[in-house]
Tab-separated table of C-alpha atoms in Angstrom:
chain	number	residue	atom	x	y	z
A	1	UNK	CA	-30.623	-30.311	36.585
A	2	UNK	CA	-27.769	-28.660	38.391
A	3	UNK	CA	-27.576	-24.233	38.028
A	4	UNK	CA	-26.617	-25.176	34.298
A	5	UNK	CA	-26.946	-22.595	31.511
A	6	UNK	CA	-29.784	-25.066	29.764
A	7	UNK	CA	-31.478	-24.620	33.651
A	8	UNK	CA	-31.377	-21.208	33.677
A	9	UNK	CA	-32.172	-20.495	29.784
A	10	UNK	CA	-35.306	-22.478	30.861
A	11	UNK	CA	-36.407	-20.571	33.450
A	12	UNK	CA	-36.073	-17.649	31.993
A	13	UNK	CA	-38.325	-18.587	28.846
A	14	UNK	CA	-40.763	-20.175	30.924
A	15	UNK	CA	-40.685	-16.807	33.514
A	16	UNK	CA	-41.084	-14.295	30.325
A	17	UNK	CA	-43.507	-16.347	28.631
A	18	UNK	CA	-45.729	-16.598	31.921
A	19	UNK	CA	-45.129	-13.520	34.151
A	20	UNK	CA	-47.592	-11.284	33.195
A	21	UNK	CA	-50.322	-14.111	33.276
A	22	UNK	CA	-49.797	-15.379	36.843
A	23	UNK	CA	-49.362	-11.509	37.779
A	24	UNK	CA	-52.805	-10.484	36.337
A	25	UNK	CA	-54.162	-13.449	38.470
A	26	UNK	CA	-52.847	-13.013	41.569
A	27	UNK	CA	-53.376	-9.180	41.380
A	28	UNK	CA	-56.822	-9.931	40.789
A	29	UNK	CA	-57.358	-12.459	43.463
A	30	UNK	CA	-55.236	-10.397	45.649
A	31	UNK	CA	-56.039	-6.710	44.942
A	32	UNK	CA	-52.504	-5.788	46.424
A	33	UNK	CA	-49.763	-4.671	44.279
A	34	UNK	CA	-46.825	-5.631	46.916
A	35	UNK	CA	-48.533	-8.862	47.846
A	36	UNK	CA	-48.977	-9.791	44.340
A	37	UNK	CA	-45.415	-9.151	43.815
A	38	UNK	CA	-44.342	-11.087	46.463
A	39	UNK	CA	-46.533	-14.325	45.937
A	40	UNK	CA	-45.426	-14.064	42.099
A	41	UNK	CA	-41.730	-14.322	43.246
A	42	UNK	CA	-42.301	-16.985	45.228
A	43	UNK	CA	-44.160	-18.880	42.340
A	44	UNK	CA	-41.620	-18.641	40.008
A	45	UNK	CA	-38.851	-19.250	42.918
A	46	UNK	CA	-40.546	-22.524	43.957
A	47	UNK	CA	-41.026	-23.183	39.743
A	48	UNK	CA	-36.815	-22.693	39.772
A	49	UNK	CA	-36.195	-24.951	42.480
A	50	UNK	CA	-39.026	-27.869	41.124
A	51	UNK	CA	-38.318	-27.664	37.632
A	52	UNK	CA	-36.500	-30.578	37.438
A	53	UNK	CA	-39.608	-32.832	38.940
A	54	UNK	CA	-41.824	-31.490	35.871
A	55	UNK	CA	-41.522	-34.007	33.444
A	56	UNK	CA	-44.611	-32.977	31.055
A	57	UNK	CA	-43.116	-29.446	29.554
A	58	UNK	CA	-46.597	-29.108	28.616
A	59	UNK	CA	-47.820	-28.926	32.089
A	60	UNK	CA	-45.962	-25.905	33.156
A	61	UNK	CA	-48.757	-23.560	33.121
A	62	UNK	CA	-50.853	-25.853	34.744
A	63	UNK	CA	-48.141	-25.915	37.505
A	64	UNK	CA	-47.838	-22.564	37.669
A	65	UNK	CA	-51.438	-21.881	38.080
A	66	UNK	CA	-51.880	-24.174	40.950
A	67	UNK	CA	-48.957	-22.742	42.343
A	68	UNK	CA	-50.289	-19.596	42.419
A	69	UNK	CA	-53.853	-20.694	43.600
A	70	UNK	CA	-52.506	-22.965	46.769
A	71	UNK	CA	-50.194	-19.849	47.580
A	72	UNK	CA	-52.895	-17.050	47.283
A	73	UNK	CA	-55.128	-19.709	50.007
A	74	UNK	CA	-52.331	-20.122	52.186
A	75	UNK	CA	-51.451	-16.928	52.366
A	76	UNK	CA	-55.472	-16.025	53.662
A	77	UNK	CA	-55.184	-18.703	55.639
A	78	UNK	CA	-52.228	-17.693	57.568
A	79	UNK	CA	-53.750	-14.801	58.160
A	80	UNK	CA	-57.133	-15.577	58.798
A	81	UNK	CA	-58.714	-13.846	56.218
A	82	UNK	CA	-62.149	-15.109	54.491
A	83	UNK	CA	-61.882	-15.484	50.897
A	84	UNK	CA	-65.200	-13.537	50.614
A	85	UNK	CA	-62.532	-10.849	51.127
A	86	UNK	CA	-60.757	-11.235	47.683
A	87	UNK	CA	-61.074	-8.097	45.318
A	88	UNK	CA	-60.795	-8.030	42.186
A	89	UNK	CA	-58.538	-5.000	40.901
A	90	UNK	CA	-58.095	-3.467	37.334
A	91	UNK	CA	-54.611	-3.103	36.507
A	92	UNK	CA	-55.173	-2.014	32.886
A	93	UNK	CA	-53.675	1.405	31.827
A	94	UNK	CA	-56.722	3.451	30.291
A	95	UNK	CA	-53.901	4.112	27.266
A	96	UNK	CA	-53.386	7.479	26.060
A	97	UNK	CA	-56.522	8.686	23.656
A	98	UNK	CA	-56.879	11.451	21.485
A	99	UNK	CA	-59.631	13.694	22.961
A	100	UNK	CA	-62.332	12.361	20.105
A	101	UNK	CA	-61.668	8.664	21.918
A	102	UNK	CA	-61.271	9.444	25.851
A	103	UNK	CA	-65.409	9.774	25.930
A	104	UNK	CA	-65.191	6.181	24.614
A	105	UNK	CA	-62.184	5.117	26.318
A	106	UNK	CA	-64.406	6.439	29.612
A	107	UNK	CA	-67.564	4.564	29.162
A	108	UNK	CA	-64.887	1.627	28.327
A	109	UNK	CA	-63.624	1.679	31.535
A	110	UNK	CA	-66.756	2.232	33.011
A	111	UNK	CA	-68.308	-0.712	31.886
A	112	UNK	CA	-65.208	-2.627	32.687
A	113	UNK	CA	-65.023	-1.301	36.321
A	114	UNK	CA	-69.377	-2.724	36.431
A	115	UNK	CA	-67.964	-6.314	34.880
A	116	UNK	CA	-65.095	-6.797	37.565
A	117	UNK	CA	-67.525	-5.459	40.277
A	118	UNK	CA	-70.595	-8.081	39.283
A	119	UNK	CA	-67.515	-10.361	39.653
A	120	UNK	CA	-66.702	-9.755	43.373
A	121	UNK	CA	-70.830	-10.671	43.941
A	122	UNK	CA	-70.149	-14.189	42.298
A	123	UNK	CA	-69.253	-17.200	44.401
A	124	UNK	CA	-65.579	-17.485	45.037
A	125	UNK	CA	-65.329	-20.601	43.313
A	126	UNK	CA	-67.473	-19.198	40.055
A	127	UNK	CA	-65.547	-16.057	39.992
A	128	UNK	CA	-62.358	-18.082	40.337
A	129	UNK	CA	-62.982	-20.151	37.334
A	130	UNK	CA	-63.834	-17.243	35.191
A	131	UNK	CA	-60.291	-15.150	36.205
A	132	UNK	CA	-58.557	-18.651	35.695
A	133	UNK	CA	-59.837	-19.449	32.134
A	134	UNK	CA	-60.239	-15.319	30.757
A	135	UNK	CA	-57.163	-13.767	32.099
A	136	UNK	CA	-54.995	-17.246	33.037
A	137	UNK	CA	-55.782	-18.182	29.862
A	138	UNK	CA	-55.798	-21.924	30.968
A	139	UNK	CA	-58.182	-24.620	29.172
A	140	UNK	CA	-61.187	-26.076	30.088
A	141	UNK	CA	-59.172	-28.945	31.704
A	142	UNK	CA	-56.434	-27.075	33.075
A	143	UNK	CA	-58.611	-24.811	34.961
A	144	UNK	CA	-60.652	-28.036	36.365
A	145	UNK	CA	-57.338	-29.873	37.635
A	146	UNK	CA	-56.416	-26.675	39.075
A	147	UNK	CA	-59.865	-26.386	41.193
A	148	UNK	CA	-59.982	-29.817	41.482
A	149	UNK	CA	-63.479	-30.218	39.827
A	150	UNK	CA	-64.758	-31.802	37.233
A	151	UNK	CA	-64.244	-30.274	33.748
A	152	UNK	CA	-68.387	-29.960	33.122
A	153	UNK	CA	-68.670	-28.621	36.188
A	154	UNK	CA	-66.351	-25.570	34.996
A	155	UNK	CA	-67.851	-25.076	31.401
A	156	UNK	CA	-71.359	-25.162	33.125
A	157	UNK	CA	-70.196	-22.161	36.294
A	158	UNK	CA	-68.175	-20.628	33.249
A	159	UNK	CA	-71.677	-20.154	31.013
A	160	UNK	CA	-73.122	-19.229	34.133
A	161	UNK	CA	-71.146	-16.371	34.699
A	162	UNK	CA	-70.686	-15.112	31.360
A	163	UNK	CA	-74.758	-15.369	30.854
A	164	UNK	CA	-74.510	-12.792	34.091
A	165	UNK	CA	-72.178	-10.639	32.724
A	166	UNK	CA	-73.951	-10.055	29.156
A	167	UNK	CA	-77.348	-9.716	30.983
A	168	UNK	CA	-75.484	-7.414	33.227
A	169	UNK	CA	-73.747	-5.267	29.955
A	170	UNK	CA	-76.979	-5.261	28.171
A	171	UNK	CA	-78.750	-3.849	31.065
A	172	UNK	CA	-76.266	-0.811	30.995
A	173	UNK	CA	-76.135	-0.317	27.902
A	174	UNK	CA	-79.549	0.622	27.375
């Protein structure tokens, strides 16, 4: 496809409809907002310039995600930093409550802030799959192509780390 209307109507459903997804991961991997914003332009940059090698429509997220994934390594690779250091940031607005709800919006957050911290004490790889398949959204089978494991392998780390993180919630909340 040449810089044709149909090209660029494209692109622009395909950006809107996955922008906020590949943000949310990135951010999360990433924990920096200018970063993030940076390796999310390049994403979608690199998605403009490929788009005509995707044949499968239906693979576009998949793209996308892996994208995103071998950009996020390269980038710690380039500059030498372990992935051990990846953070895992909330970018949720706490949205505006009534004052009956902000003491529940508060212990909300709270035990939001515990989940994504249990997260950061999970193997890269487990913690990976879980931000992949909750906030990416992707399938079982997306999500293994991505990490380039079998897709038993994810549903088993997946239970794993879900098991953790209701053990975890029940534990605070009694």
């Amino acid at each position: 496809m040449k810089e044709t209307p149909k090209k660029i109507i494209e692109f622009t459903i395909t950006y809107n409809k996955y922008k906020l997804r590949i943000y949310n991961y990135v951010l999360k991997m990433v924990s920096d907002k200018m970063l993030c914003e940076d390796i999310v332009q390049n994403i979608f940059l690199k998605f403009y310039e490929n788009m005509d090698l995707i044949k499968n429509k239906n693979s576009i997220s998949y793209w996308l995600f892996k994208t995103a994934r071998n950009d996020i390594y390269s980038f710690f690779r380039s500059k030498k930093v372990k992935s051990d250091q990846f953070n895992v940031l909330d970018v949720d607005e706490v949205n505006k409550a009534s004052s009956e709800n902000l003491e529940i919006e508060y212990e909300k957050r709270e035990l939001k802030n515990i989940v994504l911290n249990e997260l950061d004490n999970l193997p890269d790889e487990q913690k990976e799959i879980y931000l992949l398949k909750e906030y990416g959204g992707l399938s079982y089978k997306e999500v293994a192509g991505i990490m380039e494991i079998d897709e038993n392998l994810v549903k088993s780390r997946l239970y794993k780390t879900r098991q953790k993180l209701i053990s975890l919630i029940r534990k605070v909340e009694t």
